[in-house]
N, CA and C of each residue as an Amber inpcrd file, in Angstrom:
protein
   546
  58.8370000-270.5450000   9.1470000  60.1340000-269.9160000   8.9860000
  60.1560000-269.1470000   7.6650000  60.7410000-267.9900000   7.7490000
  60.6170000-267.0410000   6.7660000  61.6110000-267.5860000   5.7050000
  61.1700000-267.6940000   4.1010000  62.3620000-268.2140000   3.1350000
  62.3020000-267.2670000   1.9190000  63.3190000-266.3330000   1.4810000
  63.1430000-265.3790000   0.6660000  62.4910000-266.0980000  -0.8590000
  63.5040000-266.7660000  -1.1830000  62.9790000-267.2550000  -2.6100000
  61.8530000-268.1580000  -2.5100000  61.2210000-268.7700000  -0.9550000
  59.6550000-269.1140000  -1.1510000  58.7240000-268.0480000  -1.2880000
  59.2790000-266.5240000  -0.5500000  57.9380000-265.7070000  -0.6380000
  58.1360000-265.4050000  -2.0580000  59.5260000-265.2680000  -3.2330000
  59.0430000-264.5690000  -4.2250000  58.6750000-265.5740000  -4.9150000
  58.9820000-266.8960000  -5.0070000  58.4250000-268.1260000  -5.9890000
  56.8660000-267.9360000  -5.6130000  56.1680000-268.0650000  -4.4220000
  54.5000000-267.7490000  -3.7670000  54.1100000-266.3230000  -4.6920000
  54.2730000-265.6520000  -4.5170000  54.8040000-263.7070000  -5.2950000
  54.0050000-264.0190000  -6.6810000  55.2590000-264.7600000  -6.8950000
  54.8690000-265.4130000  -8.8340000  53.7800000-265.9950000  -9.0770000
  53.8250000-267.1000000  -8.0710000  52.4170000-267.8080000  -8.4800000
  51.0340000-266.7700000  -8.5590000  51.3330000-265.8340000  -7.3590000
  50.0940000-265.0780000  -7.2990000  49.8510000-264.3780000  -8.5510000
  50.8620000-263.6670000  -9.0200000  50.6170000-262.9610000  -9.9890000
  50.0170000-263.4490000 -11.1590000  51.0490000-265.2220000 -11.1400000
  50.3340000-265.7390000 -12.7690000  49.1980000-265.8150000 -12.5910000
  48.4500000-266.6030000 -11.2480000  47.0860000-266.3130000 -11.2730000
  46.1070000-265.5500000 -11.4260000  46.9100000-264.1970000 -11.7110000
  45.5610000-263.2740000 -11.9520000  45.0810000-262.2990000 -10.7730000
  45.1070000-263.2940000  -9.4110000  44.9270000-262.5070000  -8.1830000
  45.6830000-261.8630000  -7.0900000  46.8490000-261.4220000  -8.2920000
  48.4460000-261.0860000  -7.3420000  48.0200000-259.9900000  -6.3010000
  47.4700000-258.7420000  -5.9620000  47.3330000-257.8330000  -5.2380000
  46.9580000-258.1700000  -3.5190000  45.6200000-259.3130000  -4.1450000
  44.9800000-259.9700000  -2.9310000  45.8540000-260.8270000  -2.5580000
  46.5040000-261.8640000  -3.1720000  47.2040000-262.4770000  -2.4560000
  48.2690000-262.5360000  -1.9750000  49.3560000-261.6580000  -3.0180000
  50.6290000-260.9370000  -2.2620000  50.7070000-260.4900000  -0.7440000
  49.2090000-260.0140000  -0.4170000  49.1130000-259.1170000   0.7060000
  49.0830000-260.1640000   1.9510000  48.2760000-261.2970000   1.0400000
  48.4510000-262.3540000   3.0640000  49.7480000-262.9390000   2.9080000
  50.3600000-263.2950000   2.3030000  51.7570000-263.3870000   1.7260000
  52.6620000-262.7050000   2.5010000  52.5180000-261.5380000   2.1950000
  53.4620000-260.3770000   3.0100000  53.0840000-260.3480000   4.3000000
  51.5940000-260.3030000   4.8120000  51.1000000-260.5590000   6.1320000
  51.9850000-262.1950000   7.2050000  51.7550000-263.0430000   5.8980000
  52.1480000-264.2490000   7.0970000  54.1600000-263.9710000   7.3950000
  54.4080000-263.4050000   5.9930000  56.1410000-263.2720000   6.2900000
  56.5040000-262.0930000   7.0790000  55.5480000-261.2290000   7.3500000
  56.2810000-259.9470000   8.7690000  55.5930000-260.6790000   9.5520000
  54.8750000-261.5850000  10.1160000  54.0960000-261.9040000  11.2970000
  55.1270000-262.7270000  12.2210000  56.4350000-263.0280000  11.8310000
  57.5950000-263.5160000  12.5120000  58.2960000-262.2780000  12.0790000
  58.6210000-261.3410000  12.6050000  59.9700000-260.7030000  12.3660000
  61.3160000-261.3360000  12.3450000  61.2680000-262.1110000  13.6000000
  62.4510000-262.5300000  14.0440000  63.1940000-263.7790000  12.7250000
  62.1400000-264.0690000  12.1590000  62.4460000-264.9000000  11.7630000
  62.9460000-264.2170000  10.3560000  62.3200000-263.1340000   9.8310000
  62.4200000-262.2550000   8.3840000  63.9870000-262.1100000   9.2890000
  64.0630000-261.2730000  10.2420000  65.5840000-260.7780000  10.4450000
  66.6570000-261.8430000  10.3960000  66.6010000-263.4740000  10.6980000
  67.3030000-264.0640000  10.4980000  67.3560000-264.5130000   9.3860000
  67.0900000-264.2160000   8.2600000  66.8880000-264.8440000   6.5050000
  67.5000000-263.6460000   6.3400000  67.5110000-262.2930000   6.4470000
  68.0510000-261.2140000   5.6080000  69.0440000-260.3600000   6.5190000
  69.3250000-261.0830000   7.7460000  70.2020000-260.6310000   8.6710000
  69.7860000-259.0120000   9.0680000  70.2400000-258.5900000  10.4880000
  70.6100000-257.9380000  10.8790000  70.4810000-255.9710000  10.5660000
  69.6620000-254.9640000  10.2850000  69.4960000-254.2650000   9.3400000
  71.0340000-253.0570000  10.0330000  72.0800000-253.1980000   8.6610000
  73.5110000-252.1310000   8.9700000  73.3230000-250.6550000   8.3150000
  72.6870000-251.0570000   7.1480000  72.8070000-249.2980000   6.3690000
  71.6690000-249.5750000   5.6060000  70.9760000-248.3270000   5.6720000
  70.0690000-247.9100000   4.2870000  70.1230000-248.6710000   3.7410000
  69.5100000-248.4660000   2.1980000  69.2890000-248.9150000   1.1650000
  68.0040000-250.0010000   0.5830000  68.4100000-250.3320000  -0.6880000
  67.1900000-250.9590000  -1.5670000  67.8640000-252.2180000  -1.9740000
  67.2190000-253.4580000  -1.3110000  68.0770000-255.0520000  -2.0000000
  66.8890000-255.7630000  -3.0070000  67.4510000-255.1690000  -4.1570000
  66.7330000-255.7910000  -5.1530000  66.5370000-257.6070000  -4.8960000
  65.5550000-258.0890000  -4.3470000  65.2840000-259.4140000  -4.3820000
  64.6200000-260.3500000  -6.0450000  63.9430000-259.4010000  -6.2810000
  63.7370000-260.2210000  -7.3570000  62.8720000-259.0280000  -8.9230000
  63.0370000-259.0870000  -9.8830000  62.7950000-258.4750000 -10.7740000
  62.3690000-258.4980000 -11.9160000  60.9890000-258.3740000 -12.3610000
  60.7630000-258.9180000 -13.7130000  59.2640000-257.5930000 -14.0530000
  59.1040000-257.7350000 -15.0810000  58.0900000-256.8030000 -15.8170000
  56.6420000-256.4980000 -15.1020000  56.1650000-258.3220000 -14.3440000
  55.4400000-257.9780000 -14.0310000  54.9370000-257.8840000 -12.2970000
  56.5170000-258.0650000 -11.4440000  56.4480000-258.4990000 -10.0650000
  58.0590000-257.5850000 -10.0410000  58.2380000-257.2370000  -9.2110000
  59.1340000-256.6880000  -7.7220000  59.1250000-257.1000000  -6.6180000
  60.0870000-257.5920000  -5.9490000  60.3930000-257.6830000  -4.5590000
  61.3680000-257.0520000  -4.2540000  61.2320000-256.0150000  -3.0450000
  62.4510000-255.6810000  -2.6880000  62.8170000-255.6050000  -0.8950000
  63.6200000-255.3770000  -0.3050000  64.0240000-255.4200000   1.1650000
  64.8400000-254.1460000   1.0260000  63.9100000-253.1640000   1.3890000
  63.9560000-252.1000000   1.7330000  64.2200000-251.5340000   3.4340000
  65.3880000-250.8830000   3.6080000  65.8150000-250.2400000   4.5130000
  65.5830000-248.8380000   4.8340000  64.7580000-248.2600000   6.0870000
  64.8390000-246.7680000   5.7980000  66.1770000-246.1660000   6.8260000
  66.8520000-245.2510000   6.8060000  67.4290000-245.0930000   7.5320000
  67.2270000-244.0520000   8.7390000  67.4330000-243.8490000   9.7020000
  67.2710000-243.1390000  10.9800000  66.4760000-241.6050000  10.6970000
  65.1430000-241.5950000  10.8170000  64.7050000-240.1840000  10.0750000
  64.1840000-239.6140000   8.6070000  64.8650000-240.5910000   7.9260000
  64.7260000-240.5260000   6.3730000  63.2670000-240.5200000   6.3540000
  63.4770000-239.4440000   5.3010000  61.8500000-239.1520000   4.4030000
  62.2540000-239.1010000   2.9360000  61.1590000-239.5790000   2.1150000
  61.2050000-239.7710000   0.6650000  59.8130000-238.9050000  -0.0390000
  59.7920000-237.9950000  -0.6020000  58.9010000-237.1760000  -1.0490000
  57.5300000-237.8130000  -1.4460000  56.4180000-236.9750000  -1.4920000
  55.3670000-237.5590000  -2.3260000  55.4320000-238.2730000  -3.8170000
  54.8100000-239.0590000  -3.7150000  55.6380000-240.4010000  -5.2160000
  54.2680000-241.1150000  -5.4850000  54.1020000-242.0850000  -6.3570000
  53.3750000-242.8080000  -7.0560000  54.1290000-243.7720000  -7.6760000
  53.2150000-244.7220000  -7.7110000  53.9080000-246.5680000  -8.0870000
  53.8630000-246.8360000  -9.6490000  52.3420000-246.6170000 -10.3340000
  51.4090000-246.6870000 -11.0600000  51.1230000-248.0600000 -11.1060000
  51.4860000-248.8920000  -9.9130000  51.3820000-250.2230000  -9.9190000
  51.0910000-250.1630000  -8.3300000  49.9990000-251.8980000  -8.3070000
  49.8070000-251.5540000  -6.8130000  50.9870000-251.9250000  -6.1070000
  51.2480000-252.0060000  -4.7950000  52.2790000-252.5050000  -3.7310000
  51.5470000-253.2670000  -2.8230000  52.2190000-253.7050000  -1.8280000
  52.6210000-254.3220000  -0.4010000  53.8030000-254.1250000   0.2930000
  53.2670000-253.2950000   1.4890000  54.0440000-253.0380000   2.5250000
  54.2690000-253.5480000   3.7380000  55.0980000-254.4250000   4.0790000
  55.6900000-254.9760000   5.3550000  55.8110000-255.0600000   6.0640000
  56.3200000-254.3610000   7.6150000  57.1040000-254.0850000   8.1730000
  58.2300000-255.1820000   9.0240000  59.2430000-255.4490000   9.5920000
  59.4600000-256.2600000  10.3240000  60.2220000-255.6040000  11.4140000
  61.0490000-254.4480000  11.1250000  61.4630000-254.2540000  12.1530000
  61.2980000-252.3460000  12.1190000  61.1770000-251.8850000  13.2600000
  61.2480000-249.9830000  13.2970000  60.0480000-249.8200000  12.8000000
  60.0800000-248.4650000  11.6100000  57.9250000-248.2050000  11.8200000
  58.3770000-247.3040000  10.0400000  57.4290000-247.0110000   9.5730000
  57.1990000-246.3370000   8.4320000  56.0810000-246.0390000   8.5810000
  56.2500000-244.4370000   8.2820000  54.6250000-243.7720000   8.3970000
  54.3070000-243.1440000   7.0710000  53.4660000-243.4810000   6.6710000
  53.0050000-242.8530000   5.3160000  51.6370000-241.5220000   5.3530000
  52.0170000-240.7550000   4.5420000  51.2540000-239.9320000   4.3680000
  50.5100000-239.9670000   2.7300000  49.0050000-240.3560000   2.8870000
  48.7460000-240.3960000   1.7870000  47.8490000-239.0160000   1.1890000
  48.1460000-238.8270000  -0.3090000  47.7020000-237.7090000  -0.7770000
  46.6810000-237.7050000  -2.1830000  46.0760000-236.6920000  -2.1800000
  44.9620000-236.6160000  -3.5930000  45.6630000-235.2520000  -4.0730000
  44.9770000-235.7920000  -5.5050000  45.8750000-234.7760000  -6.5490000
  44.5460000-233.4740000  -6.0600000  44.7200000-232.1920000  -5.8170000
  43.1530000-230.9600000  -6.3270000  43.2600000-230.7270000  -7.7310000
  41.9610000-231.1990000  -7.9120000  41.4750000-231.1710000  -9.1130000
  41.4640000-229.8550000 -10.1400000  41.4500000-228.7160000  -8.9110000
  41.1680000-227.3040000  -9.8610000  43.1750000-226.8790000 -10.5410000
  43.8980000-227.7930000  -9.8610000  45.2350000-227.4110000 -10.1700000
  45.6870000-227.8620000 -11.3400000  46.2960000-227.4860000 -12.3160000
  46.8520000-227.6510000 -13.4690000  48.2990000-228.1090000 -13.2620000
  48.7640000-227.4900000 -12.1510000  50.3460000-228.1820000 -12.1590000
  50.3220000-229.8490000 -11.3800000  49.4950000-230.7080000 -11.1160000
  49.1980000-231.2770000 -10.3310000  49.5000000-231.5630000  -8.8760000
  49.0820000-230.2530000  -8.5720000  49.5350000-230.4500000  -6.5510000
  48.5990000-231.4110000  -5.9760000  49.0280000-231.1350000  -4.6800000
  48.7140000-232.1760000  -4.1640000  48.0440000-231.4530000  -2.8480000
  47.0640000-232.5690000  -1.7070000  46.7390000-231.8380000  -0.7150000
  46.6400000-233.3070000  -0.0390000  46.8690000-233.2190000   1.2110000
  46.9290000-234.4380000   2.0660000  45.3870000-235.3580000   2.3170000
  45.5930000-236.2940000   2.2510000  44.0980000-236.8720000   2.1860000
  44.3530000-238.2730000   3.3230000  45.2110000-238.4100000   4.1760000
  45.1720000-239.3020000   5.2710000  46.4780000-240.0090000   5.5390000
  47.1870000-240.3140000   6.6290000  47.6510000-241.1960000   7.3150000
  47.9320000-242.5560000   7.9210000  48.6870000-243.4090000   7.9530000
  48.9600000-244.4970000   8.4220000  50.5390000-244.9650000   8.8920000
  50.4780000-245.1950000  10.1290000  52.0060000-245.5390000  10.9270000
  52.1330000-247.0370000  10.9930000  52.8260000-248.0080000  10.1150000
  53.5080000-249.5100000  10.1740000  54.1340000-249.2020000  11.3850000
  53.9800000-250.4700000  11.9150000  55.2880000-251.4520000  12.8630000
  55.4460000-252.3270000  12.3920000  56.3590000-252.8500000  13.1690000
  56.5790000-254.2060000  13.0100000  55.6320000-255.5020000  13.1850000
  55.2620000-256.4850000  12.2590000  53.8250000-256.5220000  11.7060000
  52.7310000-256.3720000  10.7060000  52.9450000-255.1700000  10.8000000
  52.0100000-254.0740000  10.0330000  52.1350000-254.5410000   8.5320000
  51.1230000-254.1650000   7.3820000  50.8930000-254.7070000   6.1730000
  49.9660000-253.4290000   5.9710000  50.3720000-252.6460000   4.4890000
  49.7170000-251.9350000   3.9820000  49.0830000-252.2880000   2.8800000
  48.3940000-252.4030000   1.6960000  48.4050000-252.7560000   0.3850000
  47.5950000-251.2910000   0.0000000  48.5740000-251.0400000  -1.1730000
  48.2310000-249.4590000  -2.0680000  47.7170000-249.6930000  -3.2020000
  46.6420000-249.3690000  -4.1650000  46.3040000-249.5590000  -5.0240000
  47.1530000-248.8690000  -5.9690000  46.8210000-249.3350000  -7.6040000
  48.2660000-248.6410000  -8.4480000  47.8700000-247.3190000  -8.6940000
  46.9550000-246.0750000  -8.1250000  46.8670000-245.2510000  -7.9600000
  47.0160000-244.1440000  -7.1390000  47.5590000-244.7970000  -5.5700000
  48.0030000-244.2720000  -4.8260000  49.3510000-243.6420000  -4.7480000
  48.9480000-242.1000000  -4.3050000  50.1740000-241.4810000  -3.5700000
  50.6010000-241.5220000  -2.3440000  51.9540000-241.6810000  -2.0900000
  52.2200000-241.4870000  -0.7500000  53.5720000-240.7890000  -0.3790000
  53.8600000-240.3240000   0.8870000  55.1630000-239.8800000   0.9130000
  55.8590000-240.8320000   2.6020000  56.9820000-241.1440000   2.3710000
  57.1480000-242.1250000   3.9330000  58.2060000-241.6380000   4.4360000
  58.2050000-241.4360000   6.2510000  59.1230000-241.5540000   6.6780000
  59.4740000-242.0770000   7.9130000  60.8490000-242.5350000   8.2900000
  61.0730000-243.4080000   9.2560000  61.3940000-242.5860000  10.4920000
  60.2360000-242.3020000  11.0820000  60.5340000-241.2290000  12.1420000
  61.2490000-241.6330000  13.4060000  61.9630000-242.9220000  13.5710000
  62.4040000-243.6430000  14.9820000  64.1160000-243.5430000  14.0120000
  64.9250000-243.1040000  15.3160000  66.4100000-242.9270000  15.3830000
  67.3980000-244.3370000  14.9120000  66.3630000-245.5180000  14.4740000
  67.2360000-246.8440000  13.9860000  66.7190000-247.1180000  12.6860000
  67.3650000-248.1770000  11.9610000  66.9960000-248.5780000  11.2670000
  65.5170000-249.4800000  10.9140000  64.5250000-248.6280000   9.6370000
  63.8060000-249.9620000   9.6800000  63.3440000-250.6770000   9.0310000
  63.1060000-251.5970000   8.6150000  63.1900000-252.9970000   8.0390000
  61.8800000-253.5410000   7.1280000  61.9420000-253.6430000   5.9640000
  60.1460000-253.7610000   5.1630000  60.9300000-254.4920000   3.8950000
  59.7050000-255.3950000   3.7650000  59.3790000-256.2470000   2.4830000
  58.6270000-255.4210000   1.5590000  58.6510000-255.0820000   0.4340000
  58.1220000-254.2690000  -0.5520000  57.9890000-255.1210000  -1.6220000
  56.5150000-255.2550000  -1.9470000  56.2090000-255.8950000  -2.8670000
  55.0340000-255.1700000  -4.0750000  55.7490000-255.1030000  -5.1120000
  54.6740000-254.2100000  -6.3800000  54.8500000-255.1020000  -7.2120000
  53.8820000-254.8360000  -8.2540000  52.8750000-255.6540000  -9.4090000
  53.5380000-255.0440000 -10.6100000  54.5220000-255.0610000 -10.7410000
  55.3290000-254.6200000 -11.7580000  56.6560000-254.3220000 -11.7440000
  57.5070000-253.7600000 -13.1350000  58.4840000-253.1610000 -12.9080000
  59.1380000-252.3520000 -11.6470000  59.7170000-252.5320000 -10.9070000
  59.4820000-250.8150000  -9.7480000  60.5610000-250.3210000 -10.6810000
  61.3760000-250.3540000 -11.0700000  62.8960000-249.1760000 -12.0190000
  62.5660000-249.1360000 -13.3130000  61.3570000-249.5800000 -13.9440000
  61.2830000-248.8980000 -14.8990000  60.3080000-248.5260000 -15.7520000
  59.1940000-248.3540000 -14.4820000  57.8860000-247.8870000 -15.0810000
  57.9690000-246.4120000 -14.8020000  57.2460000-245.6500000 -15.6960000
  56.9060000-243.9100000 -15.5270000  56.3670000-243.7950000 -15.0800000
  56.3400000-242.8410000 -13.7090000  56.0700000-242.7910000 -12.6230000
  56.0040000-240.8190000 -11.9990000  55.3360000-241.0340000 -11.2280000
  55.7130000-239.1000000 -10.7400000  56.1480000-239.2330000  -9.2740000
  56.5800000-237.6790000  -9.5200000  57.2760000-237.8860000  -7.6790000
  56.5820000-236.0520000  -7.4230000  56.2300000-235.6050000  -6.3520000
  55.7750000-234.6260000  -5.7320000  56.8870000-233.3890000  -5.4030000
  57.8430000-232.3890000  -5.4820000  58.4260000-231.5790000  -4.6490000
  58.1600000-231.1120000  -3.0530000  58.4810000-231.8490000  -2.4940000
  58.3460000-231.4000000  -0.9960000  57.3660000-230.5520000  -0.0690000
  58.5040000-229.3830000  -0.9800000  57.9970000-227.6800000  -0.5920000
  56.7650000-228.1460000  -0.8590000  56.7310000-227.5100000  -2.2130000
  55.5510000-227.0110000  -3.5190000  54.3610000-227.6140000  -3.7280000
  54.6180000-229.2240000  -3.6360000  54.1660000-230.1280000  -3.6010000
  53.1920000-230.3320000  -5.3980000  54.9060000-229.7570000  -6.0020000
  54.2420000-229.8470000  -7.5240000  55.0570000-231.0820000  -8.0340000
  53.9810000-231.9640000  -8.9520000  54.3210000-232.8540000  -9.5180000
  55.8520000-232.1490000 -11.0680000  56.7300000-233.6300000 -10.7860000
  57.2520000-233.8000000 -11.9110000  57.6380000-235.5420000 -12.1580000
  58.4410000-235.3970000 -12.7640000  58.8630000-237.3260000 -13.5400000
  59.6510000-237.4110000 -11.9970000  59.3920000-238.7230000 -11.6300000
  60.1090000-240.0840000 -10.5660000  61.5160000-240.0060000 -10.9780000
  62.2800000-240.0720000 -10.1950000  63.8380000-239.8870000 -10.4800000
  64.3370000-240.8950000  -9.5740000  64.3530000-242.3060000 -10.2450000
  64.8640000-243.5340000  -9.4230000  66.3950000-243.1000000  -8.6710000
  67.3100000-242.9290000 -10.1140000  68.3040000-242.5680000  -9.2770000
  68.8850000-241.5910000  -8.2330000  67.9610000-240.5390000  -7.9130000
  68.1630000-239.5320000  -6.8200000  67.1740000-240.2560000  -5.9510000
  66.4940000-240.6720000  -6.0290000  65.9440000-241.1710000  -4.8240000
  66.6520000-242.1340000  -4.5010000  67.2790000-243.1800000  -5.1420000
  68.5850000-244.3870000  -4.2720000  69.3310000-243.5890000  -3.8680000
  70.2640000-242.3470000  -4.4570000  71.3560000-241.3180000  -3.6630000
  70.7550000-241.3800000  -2.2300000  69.4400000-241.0070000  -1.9410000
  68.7800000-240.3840000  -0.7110000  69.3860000-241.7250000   0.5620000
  69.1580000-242.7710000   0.1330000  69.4970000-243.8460000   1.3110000
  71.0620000-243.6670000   1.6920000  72.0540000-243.4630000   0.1780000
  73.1150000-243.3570000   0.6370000  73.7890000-242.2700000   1.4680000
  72.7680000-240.8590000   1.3560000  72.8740000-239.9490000   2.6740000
  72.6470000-239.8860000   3.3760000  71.5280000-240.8920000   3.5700000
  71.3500000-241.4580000   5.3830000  72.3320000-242.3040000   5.2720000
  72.8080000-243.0380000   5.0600000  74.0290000-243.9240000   5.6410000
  75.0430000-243.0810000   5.9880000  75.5010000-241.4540000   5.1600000
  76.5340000-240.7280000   5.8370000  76.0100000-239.9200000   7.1100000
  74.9440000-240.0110000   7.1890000  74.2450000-239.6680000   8.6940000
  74.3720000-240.5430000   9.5140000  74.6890000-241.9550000   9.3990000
  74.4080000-242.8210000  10.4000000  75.7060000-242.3590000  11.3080000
């Protein structure tokens, strides 16, 4: 049975040990491997958004909602993650910086579509950009090896696909405009 404050107390331990990346990940693996059971601990998914579960310098947990369609630009952690899924799908597009560019663009360097199930783990160098291409809400455990709100970080422009600074707070706005879409 899925128990929030056992996966982040487990979370912790991993980290103090030294081998948080590797072990976060079967961690996150055994807690989406019941959905049903993640959906009855965190109820029901109603709107967007980001539920800060737990927070400290050197661990994040969060229960992350995408909403119907939502996409979030090319971004970077500088910390590794773990990705979830329990309910709907998140597809990530991952990217490499070209080297001959000075503004640091970007050019696509591969793919991967979560379900429900599904477990990604990103190293703290990875880029990615995600979106929830299914018409409902969907449902992920997010787990990084650090700060997530207040490490320096980059985020990609869309279009252009030119790097500038991570902008936590326009990217939380973004969930709350899928919720006026819902």
């Amino acid at each position: 049975m899925f128990n929030v404050d056992q996966l982040i107390d487990d979370c912790k331990r991993a980290v103090a040990s030294g081998d948080g990346h590797k072990a976060v990940q079967g961690l996150v693996e055994r807690a989406v491997s019941e959905p049903s059971a993640v959906l009855a601990a965190l109820g029901e998914p109603q709107k967007a958004g980001v539920q800060k579960l737990y927070v400290a310098d050197d661990l994040t947990v969060l229960h992350i909602l995408w909403g119907p369609q939502m996409v979030l630009m090319p971004h970077n952690h500088q910390m590794w993650a773990v990705i979830g899924i329990y309910t709907g799908r998140e597809d990530n597009i991952f990217w490499r910086r070209i080297p001959e560019e000075k503004n640091g663009k970007l050019k696509a360097a591969g793919a991967r579509s979560l379900a429900a199930k599904d477990v990604e783990a990103l190293g703290p160098d990875v880029i990615h950009s995600v979106t929830n291409p299914v018409n409902r809400l969907t449902g992920a455990i997010h787990v990084y090896g650090g700060d997530f709100f207040h490490t320096p970080r980059s985020e990609w422009d869309p279009e252009s696909l030119v790097e500038g600074a991570y902008d936590v707070d326009k990217n939380m706005r973004l969930f709350e405009e899928s919720n006026r879409r819902l």
